[in-house]
Coordinates of C-alpha atoms in Angstrom, one line a residue:
Chain A
M1 CA 7.5 2.9 -36.9
S2 CA 4.4 4.4 -35.3
A3 CA 3.8 7.1 -32.8
L4 CA 4.5 6.4 -29.2
R5 CA 1.8 5.2 -26.8
I6 CA 2.8 6.2 -23.2
L7 CA 1.3 4.8 -20.0
V8 CA 1.7 6.9 -16.8
P9 CA 0.7 5.2 -13.5
V10 CA -0.1 7.7 -10.7
K11 CA -0.8 7.1 -7.0
R12 CA -2.9 9.1 -4.6
V13 CA -0.9 9.6 -1.4
I14 CA -0.9 11.8 1.7
D15 CA 0.1 15.2 0.5
Y16 CA 3.9 15.6 0.6
A17 CA 3.6 18.9 2.3
A18 CA 2.0 16.9 5.1
S19 CA 4.1 13.8 4.9
S20 CA 7.5 14.9 3.7
S21 CA 8.0 18.5 2.6
S22 CA 10.0 19.7 -0.3
I23 CA 9.9 16.5 -2.4
A24 CA 8.7 18.0 -5.6
P25 CA 11.1 20.2 -7.3
I26 CA 10.7 23.8 -6.3
S27 CA 11.6 26.9 -8.3
H28 CA 13.7 29.6 -6.8
S29 CA 10.7 31.9 -6.6
K30 CA 8.8 29.4 -4.5
R31 CA 11.6 28.8 -2.1
K32 CA 10.4 31.2 0.5
Q33 CA 6.9 29.9 0.4
N34 CA 8.2 26.4 0.7
K35 CA 10.2 27.3 3.8
N36 CA 7.0 28.1 5.5
L37 CA 5.5 24.9 4.3
I38 CA 8.4 23.0 5.9
R39 CA 7.6 24.7 9.2
H40 CA 4.0 23.8 8.9
A41 CA 4.8 20.3 7.8
L42 CA 6.6 19.5 11.0
Q43 CA 3.4 20.0 13.0
V44 CA 1.2 17.9 10.8
K45 CA 3.5 15.0 9.9
P46 CA 1.8 11.5 9.4
R47 CA 0.5 10.1 12.7
V48 CA 0.1 6.4 13.5
N49 CA -3.5 5.5 14.5
K50 CA -4.3 4.5 18.1
A51 CA -4.7 0.9 17.3
Q52 CA -1.1 0.9 15.8
T53 CA -2.3 -0.7 12.6
A54 CA -1.7 2.0 10.1
V55 CA -1.0 5.7 9.5
E56 CA -4.0 7.9 10.0
T57 CA -5.4 8.9 6.6
A58 CA -8.9 10.1 7.4
G59 CA -9.2 13.8 7.1
V60 CA -5.7 14.2 5.9
K61 CA -5.0 16.1 2.6
H62 CA -4.0 13.8 -0.2
S63 CA -2.5 14.5 -3.6
M64 CA -0.6 12.9 -6.5
N65 CA 2.6 11.2 -5.5
P66 CA 5.2 13.9 -6.4
F67 CA 7.4 11.5 -8.4
D68 CA 4.3 10.7 -10.5
E69 CA 3.9 14.4 -11.4
L70 CA 7.4 14.1 -12.9
S71 CA 6.4 11.2 -15.0
I72 CA 3.3 13.0 -16.4
E73 CA 5.4 16.1 -17.0
E74 CA 8.1 14.0 -18.9
S75 CA 5.5 12.3 -21.0
V76 CA 3.8 15.6 -22.0
R77 CA 7.2 17.1 -22.8
I78 CA 8.1 14.2 -25.1
R79 CA 5.0 15.1 -27.0
E80 CA 5.5 18.9 -26.9
K81 CA 9.2 18.9 -27.7
K82 CA 8.7 16.2 -30.4
S83 CA 11.7 14.5 -28.9
Y84 CA 10.5 11.1 -30.2
P85 CA 10.9 11.1 -34.0
H86 CA 7.5 9.6 -34.7
G87 CA 5.5 11.6 -32.2
V88 CA 3.3 10.6 -29.3
S89 CA -0.2 9.4 -30.1
D90 CA -1.6 8.7 -26.7
I91 CA -0.8 9.4 -23.0
I92 CA -2.8 7.3 -20.7
A93 CA -2.9 8.0 -17.0
F94 CA -3.6 5.0 -14.7
T95 CA -4.4 4.6 -11.1
C96 CA -5.5 1.8 -8.8
G97 CA -7.1 3.2 -5.7
P98 CA -10.3 4.3 -3.9
P99 CA -13.0 6.4 -5.7
K100 CA -11.3 9.6 -4.6
S101 CA -8.2 8.7 -6.7
A102 CA -10.2 10.0 -9.7
D103 CA -9.1 13.5 -8.5
I104 CA -5.5 12.8 -9.3
L105 CA -6.4 11.3 -12.7
R106 CA -8.1 14.7 -13.4
T107 CA -4.9 16.4 -12.4
A108 CA -2.9 14.2 -14.7
M109 CA -5.3 15.0 -17.6
A110 CA -5.1 18.7 -16.8
M111 CA -1.3 18.4 -17.0
G112 CA -1.7 16.9 -20.5
A113 CA -2.7 13.2 -20.3
D114 CA -5.3 12.3 -22.9
R115 CA -7.4 9.9 -21.0
S116 CA -7.4 7.7 -17.9
I117 CA -7.9 4.2 -16.6
H118 CA -9.1 3.7 -13.0
V119 CA -9.0 0.3 -11.2
E120 CA -11.2 1.2 -8.2
T121 CA -10.6 -0.3 -4.8
K122 CA -12.3 0.1 -1.4
D123 CA -11.2 2.9 0.9
G124 CA -8.4 1.7 3.1
D125 CA -7.4 -1.2 0.8
E126 CA -3.7 -1.1 0.1
I127 CA -2.6 -2.8 -3.1
E128 CA 1.0 -4.1 -3.1
P129 CA 3.5 -3.2 -5.9
L130 CA 3.4 -6.7 -7.3
S131 CA -0.3 -6.5 -7.8
V132 CA -0.1 -3.1 -9.3
A133 CA 2.6 -4.3 -11.7
K134 CA 0.3 -7.1 -12.8
L135 CA -2.5 -4.7 -13.4
L136 CA -0.1 -2.5 -15.4
R137 CA 1.1 -5.5 -17.5
A138 CA -2.6 -6.2 -18.4
V139 CA -3.2 -2.6 -19.4
V140 CA 0.1 -2.4 -21.4
D141 CA -1.1 -5.5 -23.4
K142 CA -4.6 -4.1 -23.8
E143 CA -3.6 -0.6 -24.9
K144 CA -0.5 -1.6 -26.9
V145 CA 1.7 0.7 -24.9
D146 CA 5.4 1.1 -25.8
L147 CA 6.7 3.3 -22.9
V148 CA 5.7 3.3 -19.3
V149 CA 6.9 6.2 -17.2
L150 CA 6.5 5.8 -13.4
G151 CA 7.8 7.6 -10.3
K152 CA 10.8 6.0 -8.7
Q153 CA 8.9 5.4 -5.4
S154 CA 5.7 6.5 -3.7
I155 CA 6.2 8.6 -0.6
D156 CA 3.9 6.6 1.6
D157 CA 5.1 3.0 1.3
D158 CA 8.6 4.0 0.1
A159 CA 9.0 0.6 -1.6
G160 CA 10.4 1.7 -5.0
Q161 CA 9.4 -1.6 -6.7
T162 CA 6.5 -1.2 -9.2
G163 CA 8.5 0.0 -12.3
Q164 CA 11.1 -2.7 -12.0
M165 CA 8.5 -5.4 -11.3
L166 CA 6.5 -4.3 -14.4
A167 CA 9.6 -4.4 -16.6
G168 CA 10.4 -7.9 -15.3
L169 CA 6.9 -9.2 -15.9
L170 CA 6.9 -7.7 -19.5
G171 CA 10.5 -8.8 -20.2
W172 CA 11.2 -5.1 -21.2
A173 CA 14.3 -3.0 -20.6
Q174 CA 14.2 -0.7 -17.6
A175 CA 15.9 2.5 -16.6
T176 CA 15.4 3.5 -12.9
Q177 CA 15.9 6.8 -11.2
A178 CA 16.1 8.7 -14.5
S179 CA 17.3 12.2 -14.5
K180 CA 17.4 12.6 -18.3
V181 CA 15.6 10.8 -21.1
S182 CA 16.4 11.2 -24.8
F183 CA 15.4 9.4 -28.0
E184 CA 17.7 8.4 -30.9
G185 CA 16.7 9.3 -34.4
D186 CA 15.9 5.6 -35.4
G187 CA 12.8 5.7 -33.2
K188 CA 14.1 2.7 -31.2
G189 CA 16.9 3.7 -29.0
V190 CA 16.3 5.5 -25.7
V191 CA 19.3 7.0 -23.9
V192 CA 18.7 7.5 -20.2
E193 CA 20.9 9.1 -17.6
K194 CA 20.2 7.5 -14.2
E195 CA 21.1 8.6 -10.7
V196 CA 23.2 6.0 -9.0
D197 CA 25.3 5.8 -5.8
G198 CA 28.2 8.3 -6.2
G199 CA 27.0 10.0 -9.4
S200 CA 25.2 9.1 -12.6
E201 CA 25.2 6.4 -15.2
T202 CA 24.0 6.4 -18.8
T203 CA 22.5 3.4 -20.5
R204 CA 20.9 2.8 -23.9
S205 CA 17.9 0.6 -24.3
N206 CA 15.4 -0.3 -27.1
L207 CA 11.7 0.4 -26.9
P208 CA 9.5 -0.9 -25.5
M209 CA 10.7 0.0 -22.1
V210 CA 9.9 1.1 -18.5
V211 CA 11.4 4.3 -17.1
T212 CA 11.2 5.5 -13.5
A213 CA 11.5 9.2 -12.7
D214 CA 13.9 10.7 -10.2
L215 CA 13.6 14.2 -8.7
R216 CA 15.8 15.9 -11.2
L217 CA 14.1 14.7 -14.4
N218 CA 12.1 17.9 -14.7
E219 CA 10.0 20.5 -13.0
P220 CA 6.3 19.6 -13.2
R221 CA 3.9 22.3 -14.5
Y222 CA 0.9 23.5 -12.7
A223 CA -2.4 22.8 -14.4
S224 CA -3.9 26.0 -15.7
L225 CA -7.6 26.7 -15.1
P226 CA -8.6 26.3 -18.7
N227 CA -6.8 22.9 -18.8
I228 CA -8.5 21.9 -15.6
M229 CA -11.8 22.6 -17.2
K230 CA -10.8 20.7 -20.4
A231 CA -9.7 17.8 -18.3
K232 CA -13.3 17.4 -17.0
K233 CA -14.3 16.4 -20.5
K234 CA -11.6 13.8 -20.9
K235 CA -12.5 10.2 -20.3
I236 CA -11.9 8.0 -17.2
E237 CA -12.5 4.4 -18.0
K238 CA -13.3 2.3 -15.0
I239 CA -12.2 -1.3 -15.1
T240 CA -12.0 -3.9 -12.4
A241 CA -9.0 -6.1 -11.4
E242 CA -11.1 -9.2 -12.3
E243 CA -11.6 -7.9 -15.8
L244 CA -7.9 -7.5 -16.1
G245 CA -7.4 -11.0 -14.6
V246 CA -5.4 -9.9 -11.6
D247 CA -5.8 -11.1 -8.0
L248 CA -5.2 -8.2 -5.6
G249 CA -4.6 -10.6 -2.7
K250 CA -1.8 -9.4 -0.3
R251 CA 1.4 -11.3 0.4
L252 CA 2.6 -9.1 3.2
K253 CA 0.5 -8.7 6.3
T254 CA 1.1 -5.5 8.4
L255 CA 1.3 -6.7 12.0
K256 CA 2.0 -3.3 13.6
V257 CA 2.8 0.3 12.8
I258 CA 4.5 2.4 15.4
E259 CA 6.0 5.9 15.6
P260 CA 9.7 5.9 15.6
P261 CA 11.3 6.6 19.0
P262 CA 11.5 10.4 19.4
R263 CA 14.9 11.9 19.5
Q264 CA 15.6 14.3 22.4
G265 CA 17.5 17.4 21.4
G266 CA 20.4 17.9 23.8
G267 CA 20.1 21.7 24.1
K268 CA 22.3 24.4 22.9
V269 CA 25.8 25.6 23.5
E270 CA 27.0 29.2 23.7
D271 CA 30.0 29.1 21.3
V272 CA 32.4 27.0 19.3
D273 CA 34.4 26.1 22.3
G274 CA 31.3 24.8 24.0
M275 CA 30.5 22.7 20.9
I276 CA 34.0 21.2 20.8
A277 CA 33.8 20.4 24.6
K278 CA 30.4 18.8 24.2
L279 CA 31.6 16.8 21.1
K280 CA 34.5 15.5 23.2
E281 CA 32.2 14.7 26.1
L282 CA 29.9 12.7 23.9
G283 CA 32.9 10.9 22.3
A284 CA 32.1 12.1 18.8
I285 CA 35.6 13.5 18.2
Chain B
M1 CA 3.9 -19.8 17.3
I2 CA 4.3 -23.6 16.7
P3 CA 1.3 -24.0 14.4
R4 CA 2.3 -20.9 12.5
A5 CA 5.9 -22.1 12.1
S6 CA 4.6 -25.5 11.0
H7 CA 2.4 -24.0 8.4
S8 CA 5.4 -22.1 7.1
V9 CA 7.6 -25.1 6.9
L10 CA 5.0 -27.1 5.1
R11 CA 4.5 -24.3 2.7
Q12 CA 8.2 -24.2 2.0
A13 CA 8.3 -28.0 1.6
R14 CA 5.4 -27.9 -0.8
T15 CA 7.1 -25.7 -3.2
Q16 CA 8.8 -27.0 -6.2
L17 CA 12.0 -25.2 -5.2
K18 CA 12.3 -27.0 -1.9
R19 CA 11.3 -30.4 -3.1
R20 CA 14.9 -31.5 -3.7
T21 CA 16.2 -30.6 -0.2
G22 CA 13.9 -33.2 1.2
P23 CA 14.0 -33.7 4.9
T24 CA 10.5 -34.2 6.4
P25 CA 9.4 -31.0 7.9
V26 CA 9.1 -31.0 11.6
A27 CA 7.2 -28.4 13.6
S28 CA 10.0 -27.0 15.5
L29 CA 12.1 -23.9 15.3
S30 CA 15.4 -25.8 15.1
A31 CA 14.2 -27.7 12.1
L32 CA 13.2 -24.4 10.7
A33 CA 16.7 -22.9 11.1
R34 CA 18.1 -26.0 9.4
L35 CA 15.9 -25.5 6.4
L36 CA 16.6 -21.8 6.2
S37 CA 19.2 -20.9 3.6
S38 CA 20.0 -17.3 2.6
L39 CA 21.6 -16.1 -0.6
A40 CA 23.5 -12.8 0.0
V41 CA 23.8 -10.9 -3.3
L42 CA 27.2 -9.2 -3.2
E43 CA 28.2 -6.3 -5.3
Q44 CA 31.5 -5.9 -7.1
K45 CA 33.0 -3.2 -9.2
N46 CA 36.1 -3.4 -11.5
G47 CA 37.1 -6.7 -9.9
K48 CA 36.8 -5.4 -6.3
L49 CA 34.3 -6.6 -3.8
N50 CA 32.1 -3.8 -2.4
H51 CA 32.4 -4.3 1.3
G52 CA 29.3 -2.2 1.9
S53 CA 27.3 -5.0 0.4
L54 CA 28.5 -7.4 3.1
G55 CA 25.6 -6.0 5.2
A56 CA 23.6 -8.7 3.4
V57 CA 25.7 -11.3 5.1
T58 CA 25.1 -9.7 8.5
A59 CA 21.3 -9.9 7.8
A60 CA 21.7 -13.5 6.8
Q61 CA 23.6 -14.2 10.1
K62 CA 20.7 -12.8 12.0
L63 CA 18.2 -15.0 10.2
G64 CA 20.3 -18.1 11.1
G65 CA 20.5 -21.1 8.7
S66 CA 23.1 -21.5 6.0
I67 CA 24.6 -18.5 4.2
I68 CA 25.6 -18.5 0.6
G69 CA 27.2 -15.5 -1.2
F70 CA 26.6 -14.6 -4.8
V71 CA 28.9 -12.7 -7.1
A72 CA 29.0 -12.2 -10.9
G73 CA 31.1 -10.4 -13.4
G74 CA 34.2 -10.8 -15.6
N75 CA 37.3 -12.3 -14.1
I76 CA 35.3 -12.9 -10.9
K77 CA 37.8 -15.3 -9.3
A78 CA 39.5 -12.6 -7.1
V79 CA 36.2 -11.2 -5.9
A80 CA 34.9 -14.7 -5.1
E81 CA 38.1 -15.5 -3.2
E82 CA 37.7 -12.3 -1.2
A83 CA 34.1 -13.0 -0.5
A84 CA 35.0 -16.5 0.6
K85 CA 36.8 -15.1 3.6
V86 CA 33.8 -13.5 5.0
G87 CA 32.7 -14.9 8.3
R88 CA 30.1 -17.8 8.4
V89 CA 29.6 -17.8 4.7
E90 CA 29.5 -21.5 3.6
K91 CA 29.7 -21.1 -0.1
I92 CA 30.2 -18.5 -2.8
I93 CA 28.4 -19.0 -6.0
A94 CA 30.4 -17.2 -8.7
V95 CA 29.5 -16.6 -12.3
D96 CA 32.3 -15.5 -14.5
N97 CA 30.9 -13.5 -17.4
A98 CA 31.7 -9.9 -18.2
A99 CA 28.1 -9.3 -19.3
Y100 CA 27.3 -8.9 -15.6
D101 CA 30.0 -6.3 -14.8
K102 CA 27.6 -3.4 -14.8
G103 CA 24.8 -5.1 -12.9
L104 CA 22.2 -4.5 -15.6
P105 CA 18.9 -5.9 -14.3
E106 CA 17.8 -7.1 -17.7
N107 CA 20.3 -10.0 -17.7
Y108 CA 21.3 -10.0 -14.0
A109 CA 17.7 -10.7 -12.9
P110 CA 17.3 -13.9 -15.0
L111 CA 20.8 -14.9 -13.8
L112 CA 19.8 -14.6 -10.2
V113 CA 16.5 -16.3 -10.7
E114 CA 18.2 -19.4 -12.3
N115 CA 20.6 -19.6 -9.4
I116 CA 17.9 -19.2 -6.8
K117 CA 15.8 -21.9 -8.4
K118 CA 18.8 -24.2 -8.5
G119 CA 19.9 -23.5 -4.9
G120 CA 16.4 -23.6 -3.4
F121 CA 17.1 -20.6 -1.1
T122 CA 14.5 -19.4 1.3
H123 CA 15.8 -15.8 1.6
I124 CA 17.5 -13.6 -0.9
I125 CA 19.1 -10.5 0.5
A126 CA 20.7 -7.5 -1.1
G127 CA 21.5 -4.0 -0.1
H128 CA 19.0 -1.2 -0.7
T129 CA 21.6 0.5 -3.0
A130 CA 21.2 1.7 -6.6
F131 CA 22.1 -1.9 -7.7
G132 CA 19.8 -3.6 -5.2
K133 CA 16.9 -1.2 -5.8
S134 CA 17.1 -1.6 -9.6
L135 CA 17.6 -5.4 -9.6
M136 CA 15.7 -7.0 -6.8
P137 CA 12.1 -6.0 -7.6
R138 CA 12.7 -7.4 -11.1
V139 CA 13.9 -10.7 -9.5
A140 CA 10.9 -10.7 -7.2
A141 CA 8.4 -10.2 -10.1
L142 CA 10.1 -13.1 -12.0
L143 CA 9.6 -15.3 -9.0
D144 CA 6.1 -13.9 -8.3
V145 CA 7.2 -12.7 -4.8
Q146 CA 6.3 -9.4 -3.1
Q147 CA 9.6 -7.9 -2.1
I148 CA 10.2 -6.3 1.3
S149 CA 12.3 -3.2 0.7
D150 CA 14.8 -1.4 2.9
I151 CA 14.4 -3.3 6.1
T152 CA 16.0 -2.1 9.3
A153 CA 15.4 -5.2 11.5
I154 CA 14.6 -8.9 11.4
E155 CA 12.1 -10.3 13.9
D156 CA 12.0 -13.9 12.6
E157 CA 12.3 -15.7 9.3
K158 CA 9.2 -14.1 7.9
T159 CA 8.7 -10.9 9.9
F160 CA 10.6 -7.8 9.1
V161 CA 10.7 -4.1 10.2
R162 CA 10.8 -1.3 7.7
P163 CA 10.3 2.5 7.8
V164 CA 7.5 4.0 5.8
Y165 CA 6.3 7.6 5.2
A166 CA 9.9 9.0 5.1
G167 CA 10.6 7.3 8.4
N168 CA 7.7 8.8 10.2
A169 CA 6.3 5.4 10.9
I170 CA 7.9 2.0 11.4
A171 CA 5.9 -1.0 10.0
T172 CA 6.3 -4.6 11.0
V173 CA 5.3 -6.9 8.2
E174 CA 4.9 -10.6 7.8
S175 CA 5.5 -12.3 4.5
S176 CA 3.5 -15.2 3.2
D177 CA 5.7 -15.8 0.2
D178 CA 7.8 -19.0 0.0
I179 CA 10.9 -17.1 -0.9
K180 CA 11.6 -13.9 0.9
I181 CA 13.2 -11.2 -1.2
I182 CA 14.7 -8.5 1.0
T183 CA 16.7 -5.3 0.5
I184 CA 18.4 -4.1 3.7
R185 CA 19.2 -0.6 4.9
G186 CA 23.0 -0.4 5.0
T187 CA 23.0 1.7 8.2
A188 CA 21.0 -0.9 10.1
F189 CA 23.2 -3.9 9.1
A190 CA 26.9 -3.2 9.4
A191 CA 29.1 -5.0 6.9
A192 CA 30.1 -8.5 8.1
E193 CA 33.8 -9.2 8.9
A194 CA 35.7 -9.8 5.7
E195 CA 38.0 -12.3 7.3
G196 CA 38.0 -15.6 9.3
G197 CA 35.8 -17.5 6.8
S198 CA 36.8 -20.2 4.4
A199 CA 33.9 -20.8 2.1
S200 CA 34.0 -23.0 -0.9
I201 CA 33.7 -21.4 -4.3
E202 CA 31.3 -22.9 -6.9
D203 CA 30.4 -21.9 -10.4
G204 CA 26.8 -20.8 -10.7
V205 CA 24.5 -21.5 -13.6
D206 CA 24.6 -18.9 -16.4
P207 CA 21.5 -18.6 -18.5
K208 CA 23.2 -16.0 -20.7
A209 CA 20.0 -14.0 -21.0
E210 CA 19.9 -11.4 -23.7
C211 CA 20.3 -7.8 -22.5
T212 CA 18.2 -5.2 -24.2
T213 CA 20.1 -2.5 -22.4
E214 CA 23.7 -1.5 -23.0
W215 CA 25.8 0.5 -20.6
V216 CA 27.1 3.7 -22.1
S217 CA 29.0 5.6 -19.5
E218 CA 29.2 6.8 -16.0
N219 CA 30.0 10.0 -14.2
L220 CA 31.0 9.3 -10.7
A221 CA 32.1 12.1 -8.3
K222 CA 35.7 11.5 -7.4
S223 CA 36.7 12.1 -3.8
D224 CA 39.4 11.2 -1.4
R225 CA 37.1 11.6 1.5
P226 CA 35.2 8.7 3.0
D227 CA 32.2 7.3 1.3
L228 CA 29.1 9.1 2.5
A229 CA 26.9 6.1 3.2
T230 CA 29.4 4.3 5.4
A231 CA 31.5 7.1 6.9
G232 CA 31.9 7.4 10.6
K233 CA 31.6 11.1 10.5
V234 CA 29.6 13.3 8.1
V235 CA 29.5 17.0 7.8
S236 CA 26.5 18.4 5.8
G237 CA 25.6 21.7 4.4
G238 CA 22.3 23.2 3.4
R239 CA 20.7 26.2 1.8
G240 CA 22.4 28.5 4.3
L241 CA 25.7 28.1 2.4
K242 CA 24.4 30.4 -0.3
S243 CA 26.6 29.3 -3.2
K244 CA 28.8 26.5 -4.4
E245 CA 31.9 28.5 -3.8
D246 CA 30.9 29.1 -0.2
F247 CA 29.9 25.4 0.2
D248 CA 33.4 24.3 -0.9
R249 CA 35.2 27.0 1.0
I250 CA 33.4 26.4 4.3
M251 CA 32.4 22.8 4.4
L252 CA 35.3 20.9 2.7
P253 CA 38.0 22.2 5.2
L254 CA 35.7 21.2 8.1
A255 CA 35.3 17.7 6.5
D256 CA 39.0 17.3 6.2
A257 CA 39.7 18.5 9.7
L258 CA 37.4 15.8 11.0
G259 CA 38.2 13.1 8.4
A260 CA 34.5 13.2 7.5
A261 CA 32.4 12.6 4.4
V262 CA 30.5 15.5 2.9
G263 CA 26.7 15.5 2.6
A264 CA 24.1 18.1 1.7
S265 CA 20.5 18.9 2.0
R266 CA 18.1 18.7 -0.9
A267 CA 18.0 22.5 -1.0
A268 CA 21.7 22.7 -1.4
V269 CA 21.8 20.1 -4.1
D270 CA 18.9 21.6 -6.0
S271 CA 20.6 25.0 -5.9
G272 CA 23.7 23.4 -7.4
Y273 CA 25.9 24.0 -4.3
A274 CA 26.7 20.3 -4.1
D275 CA 26.5 17.1 -6.3
N276 CA 23.3 15.1 -6.4
S277 CA 25.1 12.1 -5.0
L278 CA 25.7 13.9 -1.7
Q279 CA 22.1 14.4 -0.9
V280 CA 21.0 13.1 2.5
G281 CA 17.3 12.4 3.0
Q282 CA 14.3 10.3 2.1
T283 CA 15.1 10.4 -1.6
G284 CA 18.9 10.6 -1.2
K285 CA 21.3 8.6 1.1
V286 CA 20.4 7.4 4.5
V287 CA 23.3 7.8 6.9
A288 CA 23.8 6.9 10.5
P289 CA 27.4 7.9 11.4
Q290 CA 28.9 8.5 14.9
L291 CA 28.8 12.2 14.2
Y292 CA 26.5 14.2 11.9
L293 CA 27.5 17.8 11.9
C294 CA 25.3 20.1 9.9
A295 CA 25.4 23.8 9.1
G296 CA 22.7 25.9 7.4
I297 CA 20.2 23.0 7.4
S298 CA 16.7 23.8 8.8
G299 CA 15.8 20.2 9.4
A300 CA 12.8 19.4 7.1
I301 CA 11.5 15.9 8.0
Q302 CA 12.5 14.7 4.5
H303 CA 16.1 15.5 5.5
L304 CA 15.7 14.1 9.0
A305 CA 14.6 10.8 7.5
G306 CA 18.1 10.4 6.1
M307 CA 20.1 11.2 9.3
K308 CA 18.1 10.9 12.5
D309 CA 19.7 7.6 13.4
S310 CA 23.1 9.2 13.7
K311 CA 24.7 8.7 17.1
V312 CA 25.5 12.4 17.8
I313 CA 23.9 15.2 15.8
A314 CA 25.4 18.6 16.0
A315 CA 23.9 21.6 14.3
I316 CA 24.9 25.2 13.5
N317 CA 22.1 27.5 12.4
K318 CA 21.4 31.1 12.8
D319 CA 17.7 30.5 13.3
A320 CA 17.2 29.5 17.0
D321 CA 13.8 28.1 16.1
A322 CA 15.0 25.8 13.3
P323 CA 13.5 22.3 13.7
I324 CA 17.0 20.8 13.5
F325 CA 17.6 21.9 17.1
Q326 CA 14.7 19.6 18.2
V327 CA 16.8 16.6 17.2
A328 CA 20.4 17.9 17.7
D329 CA 22.4 16.8 20.7
I330 CA 24.5 19.8 20.4
G331 CA 23.1 23.0 18.9
L332 CA 24.9 26.3 18.2
V333 CA 22.9 29.3 17.2
G334 CA 25.1 31.6 15.0
D335 CA 26.2 32.6 11.5
L336 CA 27.8 29.5 9.9
F337 CA 30.1 31.8 7.9
D338 CA 31.8 32.7 11.3
K339 CA 31.2 29.6 13.3
V340 CA 32.2 26.9 10.9
P341 CA 35.7 28.3 10.0
E342 CA 36.3 28.9 13.7
L343 CA 35.3 25.3 14.5
T344 CA 37.6 24.1 11.6
E345 CA 40.5 26.1 13.0
K346 CA 40.0 24.9 16.6
L347 CA 39.6 21.3 15.5
K348 CA 42.9 21.4 13.6
Q349 CA 44.8 22.5 16.8

């Protein structure tokens, strides 16, 4: 058996503090700070553009999809904790997105990825999960990857499809919404605890496989300044979708994007009796 | 509309899957409805039909056309018979094989694909549950289809509505795929009536695909209270509860007084006050009960994404400026450690 080669796809999305606060795991010490973020977030939540064709992205802070931070962290931990018996030889970060997506590849490398692959697209182009899965399949074949760790969903499209699609295309085992990943001594078996409706479920699969990270998998580290500097020297390989033999044509056409109807708060009551009276009035009890 | 519909019908007729069904495509919507046939993927556990998954039938009813249900697992007969009683379902395809009991996508996906190919369905519908989320994208990839996840409404046979950005925007999308693979948001499609129907039951094809994953164990939270995702009333606690002991002491009696399910905010779950499976929000459960009563929850938009479609929202929070009050129909500013027990007592009377 040889050392593990891990592929970690990452996506550049509207910053979660702006789109949906408190997605990334937060430590106790950061709670207070985060509370302020939540306050702030409510004022700068994603806005639909005037033409109602998309969410306004120009001038909005972007960062790595928080679930993808968990995937990078998990991959780096597999290496650091030597949890895979034959070690980890390569951690490759991958993204498909506009030129600015290179920033999040640098972040991934500052967290511990060895190198990156960037399939560059035009600003504003949205690539569907099926196309991304096909790109990833091509990269897996090219780089002889044995484990792909993805986030369970991106917080912009909220589709939650790419990992499962990739596993299907490759015919590999899959473990979605993983909260714990461990390796068996034989270097083949991977035991994954997954979050399911009503609790958790544990499955055992053989490598190669695809794992998608849930919130509770780990707490991602912050990239230290020296590591950020080192990451600048690491390589980003640019490759086109054509070179990988993938058509990025879309199957879904977005006809319209609107804001959800606003909910009107009904005002406050003075005491518990007032609350019970109002609950009865509204027919809720 | 007519030219568009005609294009779509031709496209369907052109595919290999539809070739067998044969009738010459006509450019009219009634012909379209006749061609349309939906496969509702139903969930079962330990020989019992999961009634929550009958939302897929409701979605199929909205699409029009014929409705076929799909179940698989060991000793599936009883589940198939139960599913056959669901209103407007014409046929149940059942596959009796214990290998499908745990819904592992590695063998369940090829199973579905074979049955979809054989049946020539135009729409495949499943719930956006742990089962549907893990299975359907794999099925979609095997059929080379771009899935449409977590839809909340159906506009026509190829146009669907789904929330994006944690529910901060609502997108309407049109699919150009020949087969539409859809997962539905349970709170937007109530379960279909489980009686009144008399569908025939037919054995499905079983490709007996090898499964590279084995199920080891599960750890499900046991509770006598209603299921969170489908409960009519939900009481939910947040960071303000301060500890697991307080959460249990304060929230559980209130839930029992109301006959409600218990939910929690991300903060409460992360701090260990409540089980992960109780989390309400973008990354947890999406609920839309008659009553959502929350205490000690500030109302981050990630949490609102999971409950803002509730009919009545009531909130208790000591911070009068908490964002939750902007969406709550009934707000009470006060210390939850006083107010919730008082509320519980008065509700019991």
